[in-house]
mmCIF file with all atom_site columns, C-alpha atoms in Angstrom:
data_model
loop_
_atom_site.group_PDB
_atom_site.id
_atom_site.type_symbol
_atom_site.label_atom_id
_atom_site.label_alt_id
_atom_site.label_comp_id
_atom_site.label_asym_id
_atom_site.label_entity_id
_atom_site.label_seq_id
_atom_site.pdbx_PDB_ins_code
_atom_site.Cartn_x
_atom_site.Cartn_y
_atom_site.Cartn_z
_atom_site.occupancy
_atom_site.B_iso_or_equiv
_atom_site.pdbx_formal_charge
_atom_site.auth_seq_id
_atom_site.auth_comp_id
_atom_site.auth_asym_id
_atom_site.auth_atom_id
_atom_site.pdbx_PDB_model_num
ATOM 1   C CA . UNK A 1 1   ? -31.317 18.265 63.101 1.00 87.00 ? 16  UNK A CA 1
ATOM 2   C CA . UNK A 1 2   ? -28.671 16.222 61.284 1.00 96.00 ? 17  UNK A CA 1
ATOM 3   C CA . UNK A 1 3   ? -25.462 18.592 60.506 1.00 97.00 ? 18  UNK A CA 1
ATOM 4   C CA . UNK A 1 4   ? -25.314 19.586 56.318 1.00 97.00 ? 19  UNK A CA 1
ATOM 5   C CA . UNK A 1 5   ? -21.869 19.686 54.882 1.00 97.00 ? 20  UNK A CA 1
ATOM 6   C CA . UNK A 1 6   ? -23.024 22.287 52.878 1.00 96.00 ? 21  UNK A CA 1
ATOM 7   C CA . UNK A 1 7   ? -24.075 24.242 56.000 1.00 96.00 ? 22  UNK A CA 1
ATOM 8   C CA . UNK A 1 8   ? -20.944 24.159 57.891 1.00 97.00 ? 23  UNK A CA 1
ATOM 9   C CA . UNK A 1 9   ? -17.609 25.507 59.108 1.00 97.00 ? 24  UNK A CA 1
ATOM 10  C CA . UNK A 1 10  ? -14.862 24.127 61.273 1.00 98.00 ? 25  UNK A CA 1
ATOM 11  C CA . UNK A 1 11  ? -12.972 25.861 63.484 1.00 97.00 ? 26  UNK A CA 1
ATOM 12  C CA . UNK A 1 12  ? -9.607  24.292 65.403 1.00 98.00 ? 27  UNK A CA 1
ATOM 13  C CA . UNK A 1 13  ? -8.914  25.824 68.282 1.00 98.00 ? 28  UNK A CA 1
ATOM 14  C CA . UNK A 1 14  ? -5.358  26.316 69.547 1.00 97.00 ? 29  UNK A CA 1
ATOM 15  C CA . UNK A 1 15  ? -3.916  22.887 69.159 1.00 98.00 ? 30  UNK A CA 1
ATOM 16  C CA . UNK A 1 16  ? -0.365  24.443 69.614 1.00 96.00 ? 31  UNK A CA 1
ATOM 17  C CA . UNK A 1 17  ? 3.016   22.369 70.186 1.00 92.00 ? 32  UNK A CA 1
ATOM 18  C CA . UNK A 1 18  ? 3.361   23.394 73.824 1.00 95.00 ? 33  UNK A CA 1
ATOM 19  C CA . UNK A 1 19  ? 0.170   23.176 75.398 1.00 96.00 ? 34  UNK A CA 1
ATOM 20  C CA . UNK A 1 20  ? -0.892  19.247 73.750 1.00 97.00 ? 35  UNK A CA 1
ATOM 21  C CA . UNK A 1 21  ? 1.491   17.647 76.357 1.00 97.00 ? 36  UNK A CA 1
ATOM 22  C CA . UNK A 1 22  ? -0.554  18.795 79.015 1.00 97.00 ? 37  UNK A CA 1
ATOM 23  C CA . UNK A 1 23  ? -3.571  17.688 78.372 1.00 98.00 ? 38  UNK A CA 1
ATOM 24  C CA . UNK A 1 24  ? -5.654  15.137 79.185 1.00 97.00 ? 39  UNK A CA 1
ATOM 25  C CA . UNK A 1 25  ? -5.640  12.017 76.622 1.00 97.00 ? 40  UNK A CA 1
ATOM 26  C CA . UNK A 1 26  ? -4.086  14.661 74.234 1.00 97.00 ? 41  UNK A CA 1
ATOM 27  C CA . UNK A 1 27  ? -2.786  12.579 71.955 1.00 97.00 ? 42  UNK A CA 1
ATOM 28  C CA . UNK A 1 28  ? -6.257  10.925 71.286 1.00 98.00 ? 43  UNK A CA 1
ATOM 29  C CA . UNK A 1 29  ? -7.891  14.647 71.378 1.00 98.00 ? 44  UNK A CA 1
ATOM 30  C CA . UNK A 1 30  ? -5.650  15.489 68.324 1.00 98.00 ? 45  UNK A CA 1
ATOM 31  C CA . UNK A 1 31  ? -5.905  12.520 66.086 1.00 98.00 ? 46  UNK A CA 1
ATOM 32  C CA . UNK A 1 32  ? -9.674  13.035 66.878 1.00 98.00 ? 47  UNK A CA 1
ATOM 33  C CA . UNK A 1 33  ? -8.657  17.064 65.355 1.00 98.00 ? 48  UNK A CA 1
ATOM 34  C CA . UNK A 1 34  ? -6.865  15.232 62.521 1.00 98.00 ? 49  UNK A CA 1
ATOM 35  C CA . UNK A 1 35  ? -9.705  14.036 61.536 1.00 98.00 ? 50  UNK A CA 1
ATOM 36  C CA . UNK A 1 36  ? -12.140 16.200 61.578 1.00 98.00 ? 51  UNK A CA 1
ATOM 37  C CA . UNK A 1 37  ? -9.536  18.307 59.413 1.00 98.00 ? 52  UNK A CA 1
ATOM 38  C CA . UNK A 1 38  ? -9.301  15.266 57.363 1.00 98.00 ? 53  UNK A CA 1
ATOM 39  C CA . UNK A 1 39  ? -13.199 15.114 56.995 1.00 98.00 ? 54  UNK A CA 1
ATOM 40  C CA . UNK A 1 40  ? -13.700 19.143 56.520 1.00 98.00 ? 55  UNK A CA 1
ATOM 41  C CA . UNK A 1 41  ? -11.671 18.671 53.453 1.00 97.00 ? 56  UNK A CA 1
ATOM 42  C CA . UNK A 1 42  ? -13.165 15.740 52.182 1.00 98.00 ? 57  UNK A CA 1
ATOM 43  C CA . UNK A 1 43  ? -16.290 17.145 52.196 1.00 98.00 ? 58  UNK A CA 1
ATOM 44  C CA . UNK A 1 44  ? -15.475 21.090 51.558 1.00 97.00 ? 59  UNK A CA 1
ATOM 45  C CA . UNK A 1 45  ? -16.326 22.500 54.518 1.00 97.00 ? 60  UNK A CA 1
ATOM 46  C CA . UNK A 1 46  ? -14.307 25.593 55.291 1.00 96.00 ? 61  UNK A CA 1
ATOM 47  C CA . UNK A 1 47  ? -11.575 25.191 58.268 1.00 97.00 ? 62  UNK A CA 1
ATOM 48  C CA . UNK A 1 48  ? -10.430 28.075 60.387 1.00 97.00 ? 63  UNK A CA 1
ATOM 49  C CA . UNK A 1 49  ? -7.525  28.167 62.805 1.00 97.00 ? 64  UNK A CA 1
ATOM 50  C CA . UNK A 1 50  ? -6.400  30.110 65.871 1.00 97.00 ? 65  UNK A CA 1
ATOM 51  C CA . UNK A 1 51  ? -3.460  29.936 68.075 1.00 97.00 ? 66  UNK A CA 1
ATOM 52  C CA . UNK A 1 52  ? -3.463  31.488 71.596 1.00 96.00 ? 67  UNK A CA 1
ATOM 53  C CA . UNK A 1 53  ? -0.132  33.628 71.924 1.00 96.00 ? 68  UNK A CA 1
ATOM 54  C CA . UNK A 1 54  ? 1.839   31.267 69.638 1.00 96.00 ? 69  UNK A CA 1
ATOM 55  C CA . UNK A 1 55  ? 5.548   32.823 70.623 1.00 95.00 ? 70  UNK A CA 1
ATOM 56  C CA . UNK A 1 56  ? 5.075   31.135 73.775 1.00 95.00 ? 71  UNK A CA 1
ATOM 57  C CA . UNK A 1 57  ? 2.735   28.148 73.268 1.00 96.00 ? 72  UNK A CA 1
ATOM 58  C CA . UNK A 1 58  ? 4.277   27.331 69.666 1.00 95.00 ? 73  UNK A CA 1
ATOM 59  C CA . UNK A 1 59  ? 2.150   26.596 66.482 1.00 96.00 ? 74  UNK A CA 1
ATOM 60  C CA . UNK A 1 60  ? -0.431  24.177 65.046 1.00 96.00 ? 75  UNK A CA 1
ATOM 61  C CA . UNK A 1 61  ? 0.601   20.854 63.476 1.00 96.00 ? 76  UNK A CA 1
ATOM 62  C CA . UNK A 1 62  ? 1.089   21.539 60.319 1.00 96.00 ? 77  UNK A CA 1
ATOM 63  C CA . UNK A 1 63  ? -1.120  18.818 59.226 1.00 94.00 ? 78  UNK A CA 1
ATOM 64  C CA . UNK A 1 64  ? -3.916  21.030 61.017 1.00 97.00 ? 79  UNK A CA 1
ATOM 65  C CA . UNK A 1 65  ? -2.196  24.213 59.762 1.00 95.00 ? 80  UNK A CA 1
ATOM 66  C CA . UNK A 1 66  ? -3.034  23.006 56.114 1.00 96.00 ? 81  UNK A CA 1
ATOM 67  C CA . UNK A 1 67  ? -6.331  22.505 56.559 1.00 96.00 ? 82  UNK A CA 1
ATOM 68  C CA . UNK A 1 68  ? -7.317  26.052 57.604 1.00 97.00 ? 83  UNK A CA 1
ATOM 69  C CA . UNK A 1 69  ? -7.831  28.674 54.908 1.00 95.00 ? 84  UNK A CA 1
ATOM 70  C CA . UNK A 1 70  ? -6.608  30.599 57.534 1.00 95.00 ? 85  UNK A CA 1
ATOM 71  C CA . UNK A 1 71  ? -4.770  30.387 61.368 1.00 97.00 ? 86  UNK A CA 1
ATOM 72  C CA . UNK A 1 72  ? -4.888  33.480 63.126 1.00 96.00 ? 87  UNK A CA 1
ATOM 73  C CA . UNK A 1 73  ? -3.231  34.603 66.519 1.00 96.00 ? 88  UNK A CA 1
ATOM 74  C CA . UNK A 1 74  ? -5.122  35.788 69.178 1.00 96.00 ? 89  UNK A CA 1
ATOM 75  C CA . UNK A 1 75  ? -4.181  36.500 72.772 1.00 95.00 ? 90  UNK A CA 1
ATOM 76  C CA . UNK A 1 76  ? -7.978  37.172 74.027 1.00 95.00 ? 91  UNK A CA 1
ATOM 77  C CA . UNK A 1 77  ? -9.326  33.822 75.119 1.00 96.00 ? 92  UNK A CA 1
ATOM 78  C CA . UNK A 1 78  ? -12.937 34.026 72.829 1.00 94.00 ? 93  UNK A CA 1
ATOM 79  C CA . UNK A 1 79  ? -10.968 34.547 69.717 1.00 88.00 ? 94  UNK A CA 1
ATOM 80  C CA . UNK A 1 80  ? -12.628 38.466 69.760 1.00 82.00 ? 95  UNK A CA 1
ATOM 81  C CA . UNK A 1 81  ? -9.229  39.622 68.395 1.00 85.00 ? 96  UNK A CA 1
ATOM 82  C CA . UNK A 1 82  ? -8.888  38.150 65.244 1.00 90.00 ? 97  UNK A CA 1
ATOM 83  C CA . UNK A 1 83  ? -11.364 38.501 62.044 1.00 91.00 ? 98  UNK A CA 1
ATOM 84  C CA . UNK A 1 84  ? -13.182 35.244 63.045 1.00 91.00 ? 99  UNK A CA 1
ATOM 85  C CA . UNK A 1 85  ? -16.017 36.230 63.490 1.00 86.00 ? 100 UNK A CA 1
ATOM 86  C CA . UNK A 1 86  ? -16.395 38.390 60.451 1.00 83.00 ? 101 UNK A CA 1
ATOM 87  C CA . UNK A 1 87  ? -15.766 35.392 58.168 1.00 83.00 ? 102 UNK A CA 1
ATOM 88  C CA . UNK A 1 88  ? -18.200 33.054 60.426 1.00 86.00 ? 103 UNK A CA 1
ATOM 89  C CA . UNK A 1 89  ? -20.890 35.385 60.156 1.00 80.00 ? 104 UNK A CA 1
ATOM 90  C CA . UNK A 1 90  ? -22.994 35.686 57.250 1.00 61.00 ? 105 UNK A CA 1
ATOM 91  C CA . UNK A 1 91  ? -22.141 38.370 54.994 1.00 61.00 ? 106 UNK A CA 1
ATOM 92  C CA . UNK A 1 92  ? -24.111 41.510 54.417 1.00 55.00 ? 107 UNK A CA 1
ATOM 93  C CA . UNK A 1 93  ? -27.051 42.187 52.025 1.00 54.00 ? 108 UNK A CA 1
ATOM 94  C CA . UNK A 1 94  ? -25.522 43.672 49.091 1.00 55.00 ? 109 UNK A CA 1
ATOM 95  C CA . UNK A 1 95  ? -26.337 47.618 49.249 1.00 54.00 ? 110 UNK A CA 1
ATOM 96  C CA . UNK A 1 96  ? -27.533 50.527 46.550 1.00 53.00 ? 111 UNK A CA 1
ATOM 97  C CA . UNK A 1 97  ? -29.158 48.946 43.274 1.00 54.00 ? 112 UNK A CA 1
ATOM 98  C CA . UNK A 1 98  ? -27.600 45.771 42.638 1.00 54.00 ? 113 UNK A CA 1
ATOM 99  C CA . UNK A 1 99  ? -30.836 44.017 43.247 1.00 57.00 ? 114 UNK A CA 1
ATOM 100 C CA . UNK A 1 100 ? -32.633 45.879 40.375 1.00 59.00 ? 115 UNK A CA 1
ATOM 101 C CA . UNK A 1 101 ? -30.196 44.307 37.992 1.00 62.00 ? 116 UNK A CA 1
ATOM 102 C CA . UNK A 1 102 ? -31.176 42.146 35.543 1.00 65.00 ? 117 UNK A CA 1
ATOM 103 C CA . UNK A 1 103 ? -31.117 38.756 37.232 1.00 59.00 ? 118 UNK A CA 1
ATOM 104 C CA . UNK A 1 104 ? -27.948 37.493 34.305 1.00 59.00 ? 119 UNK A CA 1
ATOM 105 C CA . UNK A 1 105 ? -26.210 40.152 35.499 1.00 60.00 ? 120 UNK A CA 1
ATOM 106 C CA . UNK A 1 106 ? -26.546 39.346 39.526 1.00 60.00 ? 121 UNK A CA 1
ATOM 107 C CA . UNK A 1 107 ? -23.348 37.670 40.645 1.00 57.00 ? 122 UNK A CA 1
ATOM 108 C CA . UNK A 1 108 ? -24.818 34.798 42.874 1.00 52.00 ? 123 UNK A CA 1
ATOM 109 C CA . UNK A 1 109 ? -24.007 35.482 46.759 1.00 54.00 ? 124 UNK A CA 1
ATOM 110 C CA . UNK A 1 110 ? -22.107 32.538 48.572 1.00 56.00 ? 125 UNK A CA 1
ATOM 111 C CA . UNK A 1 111 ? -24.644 30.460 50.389 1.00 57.00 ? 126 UNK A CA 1
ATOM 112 C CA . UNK A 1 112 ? -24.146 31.358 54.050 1.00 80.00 ? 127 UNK A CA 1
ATOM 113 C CA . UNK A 1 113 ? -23.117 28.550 56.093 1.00 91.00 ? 128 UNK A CA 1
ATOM 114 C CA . UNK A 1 114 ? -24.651 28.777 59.491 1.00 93.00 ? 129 UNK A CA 1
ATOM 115 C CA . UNK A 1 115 ? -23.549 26.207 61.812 1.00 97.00 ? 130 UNK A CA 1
ATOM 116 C CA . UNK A 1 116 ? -19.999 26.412 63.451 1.00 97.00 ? 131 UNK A CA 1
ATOM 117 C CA . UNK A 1 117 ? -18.638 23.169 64.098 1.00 98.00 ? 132 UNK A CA 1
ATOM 118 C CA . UNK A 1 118 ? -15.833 24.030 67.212 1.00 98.00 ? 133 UNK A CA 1
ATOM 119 C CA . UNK A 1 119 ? -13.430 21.768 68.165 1.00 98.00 ? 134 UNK A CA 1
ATOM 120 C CA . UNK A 1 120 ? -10.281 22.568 70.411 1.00 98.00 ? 135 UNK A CA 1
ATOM 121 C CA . UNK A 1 121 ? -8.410  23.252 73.194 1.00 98.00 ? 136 UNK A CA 1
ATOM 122 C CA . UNK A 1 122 ? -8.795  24.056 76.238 1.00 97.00 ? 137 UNK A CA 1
ATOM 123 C CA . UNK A 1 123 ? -12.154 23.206 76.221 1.00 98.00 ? 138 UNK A CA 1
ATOM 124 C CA . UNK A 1 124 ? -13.039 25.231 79.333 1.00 98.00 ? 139 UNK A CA 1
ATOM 125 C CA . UNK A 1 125 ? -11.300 28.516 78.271 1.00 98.00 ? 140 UNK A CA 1
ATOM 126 C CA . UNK A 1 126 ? -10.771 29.340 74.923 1.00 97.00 ? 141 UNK A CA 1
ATOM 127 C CA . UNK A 1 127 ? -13.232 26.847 73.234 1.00 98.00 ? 142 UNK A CA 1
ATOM 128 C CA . UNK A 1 128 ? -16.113 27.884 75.721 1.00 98.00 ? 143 UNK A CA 1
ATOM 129 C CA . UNK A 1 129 ? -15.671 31.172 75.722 1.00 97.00 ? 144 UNK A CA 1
ATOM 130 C CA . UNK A 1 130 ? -15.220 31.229 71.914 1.00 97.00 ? 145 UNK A CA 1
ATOM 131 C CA . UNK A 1 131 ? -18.596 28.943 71.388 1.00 97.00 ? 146 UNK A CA 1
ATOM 132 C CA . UNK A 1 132 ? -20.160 31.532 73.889 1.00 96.00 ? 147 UNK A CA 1
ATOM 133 C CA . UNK A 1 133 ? -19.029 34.616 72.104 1.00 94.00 ? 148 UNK A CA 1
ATOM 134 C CA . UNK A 1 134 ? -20.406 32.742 68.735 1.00 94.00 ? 149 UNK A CA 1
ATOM 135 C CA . UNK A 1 135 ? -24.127 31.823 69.876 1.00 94.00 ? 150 UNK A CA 1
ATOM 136 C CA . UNK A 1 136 ? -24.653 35.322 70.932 1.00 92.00 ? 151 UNK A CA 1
ATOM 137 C CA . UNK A 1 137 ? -25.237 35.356 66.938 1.00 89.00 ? 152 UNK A CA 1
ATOM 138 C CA . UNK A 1 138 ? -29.177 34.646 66.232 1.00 85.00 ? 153 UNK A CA 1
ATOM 139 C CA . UNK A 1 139 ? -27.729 33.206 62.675 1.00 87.00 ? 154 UNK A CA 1
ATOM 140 C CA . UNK A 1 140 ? -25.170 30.918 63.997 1.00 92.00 ? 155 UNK A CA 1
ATOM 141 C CA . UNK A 1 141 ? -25.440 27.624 65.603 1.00 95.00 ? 156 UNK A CA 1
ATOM 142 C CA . UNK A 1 142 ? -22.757 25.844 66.917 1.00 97.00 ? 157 UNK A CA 1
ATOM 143 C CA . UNK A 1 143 ? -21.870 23.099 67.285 1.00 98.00 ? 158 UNK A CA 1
ATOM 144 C CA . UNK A 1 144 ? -19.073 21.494 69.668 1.00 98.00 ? 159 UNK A CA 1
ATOM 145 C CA . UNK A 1 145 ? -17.343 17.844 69.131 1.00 98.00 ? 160 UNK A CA 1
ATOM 146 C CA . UNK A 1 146 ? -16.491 16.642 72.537 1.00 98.00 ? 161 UNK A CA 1
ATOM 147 C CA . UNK A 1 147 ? -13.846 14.465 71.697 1.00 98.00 ? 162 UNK A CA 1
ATOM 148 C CA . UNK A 1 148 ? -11.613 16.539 69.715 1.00 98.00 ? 163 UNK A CA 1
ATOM 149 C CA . UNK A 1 149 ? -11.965 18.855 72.882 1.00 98.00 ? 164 UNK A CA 1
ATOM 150 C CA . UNK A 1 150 ? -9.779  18.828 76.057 1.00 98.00 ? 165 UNK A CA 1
ATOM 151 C CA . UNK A 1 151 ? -8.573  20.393 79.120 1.00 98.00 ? 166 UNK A CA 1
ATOM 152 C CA . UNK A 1 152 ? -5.622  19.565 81.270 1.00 98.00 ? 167 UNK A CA 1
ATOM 153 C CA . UNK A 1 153 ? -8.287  18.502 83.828 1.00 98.00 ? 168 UNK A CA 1
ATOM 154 C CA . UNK A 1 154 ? -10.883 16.018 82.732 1.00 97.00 ? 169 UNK A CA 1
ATOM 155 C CA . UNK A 1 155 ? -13.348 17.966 85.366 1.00 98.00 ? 170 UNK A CA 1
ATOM 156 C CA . UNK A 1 156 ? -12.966 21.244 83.524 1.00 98.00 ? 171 UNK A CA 1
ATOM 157 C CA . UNK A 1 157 ? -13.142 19.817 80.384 1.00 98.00 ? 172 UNK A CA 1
ATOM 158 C CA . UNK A 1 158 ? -16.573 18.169 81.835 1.00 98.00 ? 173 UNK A CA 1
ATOM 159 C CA . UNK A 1 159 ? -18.048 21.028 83.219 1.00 98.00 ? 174 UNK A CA 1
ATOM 160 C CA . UNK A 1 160 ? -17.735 23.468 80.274 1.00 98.00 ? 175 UNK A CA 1
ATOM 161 C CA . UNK A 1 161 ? -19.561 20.948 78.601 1.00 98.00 ? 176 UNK A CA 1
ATOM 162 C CA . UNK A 1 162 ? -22.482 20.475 80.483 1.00 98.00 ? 177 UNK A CA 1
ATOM 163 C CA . UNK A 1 163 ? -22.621 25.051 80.318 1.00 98.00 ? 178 UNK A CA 1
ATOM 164 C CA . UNK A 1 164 ? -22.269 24.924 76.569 1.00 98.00 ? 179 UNK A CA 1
ATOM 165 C CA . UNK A 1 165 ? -25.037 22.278 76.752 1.00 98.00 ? 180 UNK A CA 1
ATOM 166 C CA . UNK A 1 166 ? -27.091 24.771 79.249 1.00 98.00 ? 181 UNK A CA 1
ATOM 167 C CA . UNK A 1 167 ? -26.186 27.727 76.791 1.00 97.00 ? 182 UNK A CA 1
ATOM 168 C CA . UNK A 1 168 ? -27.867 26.038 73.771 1.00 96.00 ? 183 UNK A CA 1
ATOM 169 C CA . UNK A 1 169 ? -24.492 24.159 71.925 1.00 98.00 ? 184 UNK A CA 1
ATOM 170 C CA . UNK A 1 170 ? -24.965 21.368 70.625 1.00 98.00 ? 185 UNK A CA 1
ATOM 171 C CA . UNK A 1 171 ? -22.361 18.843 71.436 1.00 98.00 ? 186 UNK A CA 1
ATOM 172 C CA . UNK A 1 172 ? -21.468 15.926 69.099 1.00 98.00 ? 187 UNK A CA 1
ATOM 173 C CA . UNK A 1 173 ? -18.466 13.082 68.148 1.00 98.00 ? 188 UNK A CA 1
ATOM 174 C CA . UNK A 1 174 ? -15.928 13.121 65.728 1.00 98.00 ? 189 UNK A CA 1
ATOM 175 C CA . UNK A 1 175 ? -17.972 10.280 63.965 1.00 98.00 ? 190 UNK A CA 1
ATOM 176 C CA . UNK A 1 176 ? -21.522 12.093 64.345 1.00 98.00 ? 191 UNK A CA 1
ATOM 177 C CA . UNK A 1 177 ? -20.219 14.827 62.790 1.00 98.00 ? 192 UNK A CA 1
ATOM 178 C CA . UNK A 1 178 ? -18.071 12.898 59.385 1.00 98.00 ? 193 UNK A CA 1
ATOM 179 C CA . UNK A 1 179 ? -21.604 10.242 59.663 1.00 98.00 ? 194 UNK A CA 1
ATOM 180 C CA . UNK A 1 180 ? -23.975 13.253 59.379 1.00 98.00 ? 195 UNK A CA 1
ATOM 181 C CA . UNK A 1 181 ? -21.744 15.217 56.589 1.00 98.00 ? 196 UNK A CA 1
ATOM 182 C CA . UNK A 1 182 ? -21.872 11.766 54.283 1.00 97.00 ? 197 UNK A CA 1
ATOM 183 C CA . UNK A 1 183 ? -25.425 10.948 55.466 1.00 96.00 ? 198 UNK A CA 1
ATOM 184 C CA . UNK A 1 184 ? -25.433 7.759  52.862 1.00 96.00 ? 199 UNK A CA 1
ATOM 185 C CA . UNK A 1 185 ? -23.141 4.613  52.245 1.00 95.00 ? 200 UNK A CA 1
ATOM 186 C CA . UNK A 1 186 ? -24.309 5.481  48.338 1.00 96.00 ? 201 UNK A CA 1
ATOM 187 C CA . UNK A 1 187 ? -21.916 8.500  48.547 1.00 96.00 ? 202 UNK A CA 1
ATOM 188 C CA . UNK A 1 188 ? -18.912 8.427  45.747 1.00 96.00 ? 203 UNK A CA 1
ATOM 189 C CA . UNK A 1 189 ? -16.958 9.577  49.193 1.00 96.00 ? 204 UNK A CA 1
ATOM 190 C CA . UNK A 1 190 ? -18.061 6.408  51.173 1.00 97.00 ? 205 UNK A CA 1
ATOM 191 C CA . UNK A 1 191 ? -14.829 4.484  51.222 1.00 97.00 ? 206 UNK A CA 1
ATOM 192 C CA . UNK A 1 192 ? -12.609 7.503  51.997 1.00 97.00 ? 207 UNK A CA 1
ATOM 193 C CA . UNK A 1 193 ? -14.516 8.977  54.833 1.00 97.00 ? 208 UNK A CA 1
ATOM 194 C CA . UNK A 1 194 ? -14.753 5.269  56.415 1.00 96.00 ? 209 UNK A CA 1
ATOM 195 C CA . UNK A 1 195 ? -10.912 5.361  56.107 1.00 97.00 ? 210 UNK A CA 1
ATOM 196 C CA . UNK A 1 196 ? -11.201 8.617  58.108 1.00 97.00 ? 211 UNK A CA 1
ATOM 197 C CA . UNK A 1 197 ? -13.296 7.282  60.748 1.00 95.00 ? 212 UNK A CA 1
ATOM 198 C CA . UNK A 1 198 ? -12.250 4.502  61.144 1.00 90.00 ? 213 UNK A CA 1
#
């Protein structure tokens, strides 16, 4: 299935001052971030942040940072300690009687947006175990893009891959995912995402 704009989230995963240096090809792992946060805006998608123990690994770019609707810190490596999750997640059926209203009177819910699109680092720890912690939700399917990932070793990097592959991720490219979000060369935003991409 081709990814909907209108279906998705982004989340950036610790791209923090301190910890780029070290890894592998990190320089082309956050222009591929850029991006992505470049494309997410483009095309409304919501962007979420985190930052793993930022007093000692520093902050996001700020060109990242202004992306997100919101950057939280977390020191567990799945992102389980910040409100994530709650905002990934669709939200509740509304309770008591507001369904018996008069349908003018209904406030329309927010579509829910179902497919995480996860991009970060390190791919083997905190973007794994985050994806992992994130398809144990029936609702959600995520989605992780390779080459905005990395790992200070290419082999870790590789082999949480191929187990988000075995654990039913779907993994994807920077272009895949801004090619599948503008789906036609027709689109009014043709000529900026191109500029993106390319």
């Amino acid at each position: 299935m081709l990814l909907d704009a209108s279906d998705c989230q982004l989340v950036l995963v610790d791209y923090q001052a301190r910890l780029m240096p070290a890894i592998a090809h990190g320089d082309e792992v956050l222009d591929r971030a850029n991006r992505l946060a470049a494309l997410a805006t483009l095309f409304g998608v919501p962007c979420w942040g985190t930052e793993q123990v930022p007093d000692k690994l520093g902050p996001m770019p700020p060109t990242l940072r202004q992306a997100c609707r919101q950057v939280w810190a977390k020191a567990a490596f799945d992102a389980s300690d910040t409100p994530l999750q709650q905002h990934l997640c669709a939200p509740p059926r509304p309770a008591g009687n507001a369904r018996s209203l008069p349908r003018h009177l209904q406030k329309p819910a927010a579509p829910p947006r179902h497919t995480v699109v996860l991009a970060g680092c390190e791919a083997h720890v905190c973007v794994m175990q985050t994806a992992l912690a994130l398809l144990e939700h029936d609702e959600l399917e995520v989605v992780v893009v390779t080459d905005a990932c990395g790992s200070r070793r290419e082999r870790d990097r590789d082999a949480a891959f191929d187990r988000l592959a075995a654990e039913g991720a779907t993994l994807v490219t920077t272009e895949m995912v801004g090619f599948e979000w503008l789906r036609s060369a027709r689109d009014e935003r043709f000529a900026q995402a191109l500029a993106i991409l390319k």
